[in-house]
Short mmCIF file of C-alpha atoms in Angstrom, two decimals:
data_model
loop_
_atom_site.label_atom_id
_atom_site.label_comp_id
_atom_site.label_asym_id
_atom_site.label_seq_id
_atom_site.Cartn_x
_atom_site.Cartn_y
_atom_site.Cartn_z
CA ALA A 92 0.00 0.00 0.00
CA ALA A 93 2.84 2.39 0.85
CA GLU A 94 4.48 1.63 -2.49
CA GLN A 95 1.25 2.34 -4.39
CA VAL A 96 0.80 5.71 -2.64
CA ASN A 97 4.44 6.81 -2.97
CA GLY A 98 4.95 9.59 -5.50
CA THR A 99 1.28 10.59 -5.72
CA ILE A 100 0.68 14.26 -6.52
CA VAL A 101 -2.53 15.77 -5.13
CA LYS A 102 -3.34 18.80 -7.27
CA PRO A 103 -5.00 21.98 -5.96
CA GLY A 104 -8.67 21.23 -5.27
CA GLU A 105 -8.15 17.48 -5.79
CA THR A 106 -9.33 14.80 -3.34
CA PHE A 107 -7.05 11.85 -2.61
CA SER A 108 -8.62 8.43 -1.87
CA LEU A 109 -6.56 5.67 -0.26
CA ASN A 110 -8.93 2.98 -1.56
CA ALA A 111 -8.74 4.35 -5.11
CA ALA A 112 -4.92 4.32 -4.88
CA THR A 113 -4.58 0.79 -3.47
CA LEU A 114 -7.56 -1.40 -4.49
CA PRO A 115 -7.87 -4.24 -5.00
CA ARG A 116 -5.84 -5.18 -1.93
CA ASN A 117 -5.48 -8.87 -2.80
CA ALA A 118 -2.76 -11.50 -3.14
CA ALA A 119 -2.43 -10.88 -6.90
CA ASN A 120 -1.36 -7.30 -6.09
CA GLY A 121 1.20 -8.39 -3.50
CA TYR A 122 -0.88 -8.11 -0.34
CA VAL A 123 -0.46 -10.76 2.36
CA GLU A 124 -2.40 -11.92 5.38
CA ALA A 125 -2.10 -9.77 8.48
CA GLY A 126 -4.17 -8.52 11.41
CA VAL A 127 -7.71 -7.21 10.85
CA ILE A 128 -10.74 -6.48 13.02
CA ASP A 129 -13.48 -8.90 11.99
CA ASP A 130 -16.93 -8.56 13.58
CA GLY A 131 -15.45 -6.64 16.50
CA ALA A 132 -12.64 -9.12 17.28
CA PRO A 133 -9.00 -9.40 16.18
CA SER A 134 -8.54 -11.77 13.24
CA ARG A 135 -6.41 -12.12 10.10
CA GLY A 136 -7.10 -11.35 6.44
CA ILE A 137 -5.45 -10.47 3.12
CA GLY A 138 -4.53 -6.79 3.14
CA GLY A 139 -4.72 -6.58 6.92
CA GLY A 140 -2.44 -3.95 8.35
CA THR A 141 -3.30 -1.40 5.67
CA SER A 142 -4.68 0.75 8.47
CA GLN A 143 -1.07 1.39 9.55
CA VAL A 144 -0.63 3.14 6.19
CA ALA A 145 -4.03 4.83 6.59
CA THR A 146 -3.21 6.15 10.06
CA THR A 147 0.24 7.42 9.11
CA LEU A 148 -1.14 9.04 5.94
CA TYR A 149 -4.05 10.55 7.87
CA ASN A 150 -1.63 12.13 10.36
CA ALA A 151 0.56 13.50 7.56
CA ALA A 152 -2.53 15.05 5.91
CA TYR A 153 -3.76 16.31 9.30
CA PHE A 154 -0.52 18.16 10.05
CA ALA A 155 -0.17 19.35 6.45
CA GLY A 156 -3.51 21.16 6.81
CA MET A 157 -5.40 19.02 4.28
CA VAL A 158 -9.21 19.03 4.43
CA ASP A 159 -10.59 15.86 6.05
CA VAL A 160 -13.21 14.63 3.55
CA GLU A 161 -13.71 11.12 4.95
CA HIS A 162 -12.08 8.91 7.54
CA LYS A 163 -13.15 6.48 10.23
CA GLU A 164 -11.35 5.37 13.35
CA HIS A 165 -11.01 1.72 14.37
CA SER A 166 -13.97 0.34 16.32
CA PHE A 167 -11.71 -0.14 19.33
CA TYR A 168 -8.51 1.61 20.35
CA ILE A 169 -5.17 0.15 19.22
CA SER A 170 -2.40 1.40 21.48
CA ARG A 171 0.20 2.04 18.74
CA TYR A 172 -2.02 4.80 17.28
CA PRO A 173 -2.72 8.29 18.67
CA ALA A 174 -6.14 8.09 20.36
CA GLY A 175 -8.75 9.99 18.35
CA ARG A 176 -6.30 10.66 15.52
CA GLU A 177 -6.13 7.45 13.48
CA ALA A 178 -7.86 5.81 10.53
CA THR A 179 -8.81 2.46 9.06
CA VAL A 180 -9.91 1.35 5.60
CA VAL A 181 -12.19 -1.42 4.33
CA ALA A 182 -12.66 -2.07 0.61
CA GLY A 183 -16.06 -0.84 -0.54
CA ALA A 184 -17.06 0.42 2.90
CA ILE A 185 -14.55 2.71 4.64
CA ASP A 186 -12.11 5.04 2.88
CA LEU A 187 -9.55 7.67 3.85
CA ARG A 188 -10.06 10.77 1.71
CA PHE A 189 -8.62 14.25 2.05
CA ARG A 190 -8.68 17.33 -0.21
CA ASN A 191 -5.85 19.70 -1.05
CA ASP A 192 -7.35 23.20 -0.78
CA ASN A 193 -3.95 24.84 -1.20
CA PRO A 194 -3.15 26.86 -4.36
CA THR A 195 -0.24 24.51 -5.08
CA GLY A 196 0.09 20.74 -5.42
CA VAL A 197 1.29 18.32 -2.75
CA LEU A 198 3.61 15.35 -3.31
CA ILE A 199 3.16 12.30 -1.05
CA GLN A 200 6.34 10.37 -0.27
CA THR A 201 6.30 7.11 1.66
CA THR A 202 9.30 5.22 3.01
CA TRP A 203 9.04 1.94 4.87
CA THR A 204 10.82 -1.01 6.44
CA PRO A 205 9.27 -4.29 7.63
CA SER A 206 8.40 -2.57 10.93
CA THR A 207 8.02 1.17 10.16
CA ILE A 208 6.34 3.56 7.75
CA THR A 209 6.96 7.26 7.24
CA VAL A 210 4.78 9.58 5.17
CA ARG A 211 5.97 13.03 4.11
CA MET A 212 4.01 15.66 2.23
CA TYR A 213 5.92 18.16 0.14
CA GLY A 214 4.34 21.44 -0.92
CA THR A 215 4.04 25.09 0.03
CA LYS A 216 3.39 25.21 3.77
CA ARG A 217 0.25 27.21 4.48
CA TYR A 218 -0.54 26.31 8.09
CA GLU A 219 1.11 25.66 11.42
CA VAL A 220 -0.95 22.78 12.78
CA THR A 221 -1.22 21.52 16.36
CA SER A 222 -3.22 18.70 17.92
CA THR A 223 -4.71 18.89 21.40
CA PRO A 224 -6.16 15.64 22.73
CA GLY A 225 -8.72 15.75 25.51
CA PRO A 226 -9.00 13.32 28.42
CA ARG A 227 -10.32 9.78 28.03
CA THR A 228 -13.85 9.73 29.47
CA ASN A 229 -16.83 7.36 29.83
CA PRO A 230 -14.83 4.12 30.21
CA THR A 231 -16.57 0.82 29.37
CA GLN A 232 -15.25 -2.61 30.26
CA PRO A 233 -14.47 -5.36 27.73
CA GLN A 234 -16.50 -8.54 27.22
CA THR A 235 -14.95 -12.00 26.82
CA VAL A 236 -15.17 -13.68 23.39
CA THR A 237 -14.40 -17.39 23.09
CA ILE A 238 -13.19 -18.59 19.67
CA PRO A 239 -14.06 -22.25 18.93
CA LYS A 240 -11.28 -24.79 18.57
CA GLY A 241 -10.03 -25.07 14.98
CA LYS A 242 -10.79 -21.46 14.03
CA PRO A 243 -7.99 -18.89 13.66
CA CYS A 244 -7.48 -17.28 17.04
CA SER A 245 -5.11 -14.78 18.66
CA PRO A 246 -5.72 -14.47 22.40
CA THR A 247 -5.81 -10.91 23.74
CA GLN A 248 -6.15 -9.27 27.15
CA GLY A 249 -8.71 -6.77 25.84
CA GLY A 250 -8.97 -3.15 26.83
CA PRO A 251 -11.56 -0.62 27.99
CA GLY A 252 -13.58 1.54 25.64
CA PHE A 253 -13.60 5.31 26.07
CA THR A 254 -14.51 8.63 24.50
CA ILE A 255 -11.87 11.17 23.49
CA THR A 256 -11.91 14.53 21.71
CA ASP A 257 -9.12 15.78 19.46
CA THR A 258 -8.86 19.46 18.54
CA ARG A 259 -6.88 20.49 15.47
CA THR A 260 -5.73 24.11 15.44
CA LEU A 261 -4.64 25.57 12.09
CA ARG A 262 -2.81 28.90 12.07
CA GLU A 263 -2.48 30.41 8.60
CA ILE A 264 1.16 31.46 8.30
CA SER A 265 0.55 34.42 5.97
CA THR A 266 -2.21 36.07 8.05
CA GLY A 267 -1.84 34.63 11.56
CA GLN A 268 -5.56 33.74 11.56
CA THR A 269 -6.42 30.57 13.43
CA ARG A 270 -9.30 28.15 13.33
CA THR A 271 -10.06 24.98 15.22
CA GLU A 272 -11.73 21.70 14.27
CA THR A 273 -12.89 19.31 16.97
CA ARG A 274 -13.70 15.63 16.54
CA THR A 275 -15.07 13.35 19.26
CA VAL A 276 -14.40 9.62 18.96
CA ARG A 277 -16.11 6.82 20.88
CA TYR A 278 -14.09 3.59 21.07
CA ASN A 279 -15.77 0.30 21.93
CA PRO A 280 -13.94 -1.87 24.47
CA SER A 281 -11.62 -4.36 22.75
CA PRO A 282 -12.72 -7.88 23.71
CA ILE A 283 -10.83 -10.33 25.84
CA VAL A 284 -10.25 -13.17 23.35
CA VAL A 285 -10.01 -16.73 24.66
CA CYS A 286 -8.99 -19.55 22.31
CA GLU A 287 -10.66 -22.90 23.00
CA GLN A 288 -8.12 -25.72 23.29
#
């Protein structure tokens, strides 16, 4: 997915779509099995892990001052991602889309290793962008899910659900004018997964 996105130019007024850039995410296009969330529980599937690209790309677009057209957080919180500032994708259902409202184009560069991904956006910097996360509120406790013997299963300890608000502040460099955008995210508790022996 990172390779397919690398080198993309998003023209002024253009909307970038991660699904359009990477579908179909199947074995024929080099995708392999990795972690996914299936029916609210951790599982495995072809193209799993693409949300790591989605989250990193979303954050690059966020701090580059791109317009958030469409994105959706994971149903439950995954600790390697910034709470309230992450994204997932599902073919045909959930996309990551952002629009370049700048007067100049933006080049997306991705670099990766087996364990890391970096996304850079090159263009004329219009905004200084900061993120202010709020506190985690309204905690909810996880349920236990038992996976029958013989089915793919990865046991997990689970984690509480919570609500969090993220505020993005954009200060236009040329004028000093600022504006804020606030998004509130409700995470379900991640289940405690027990594998039947």
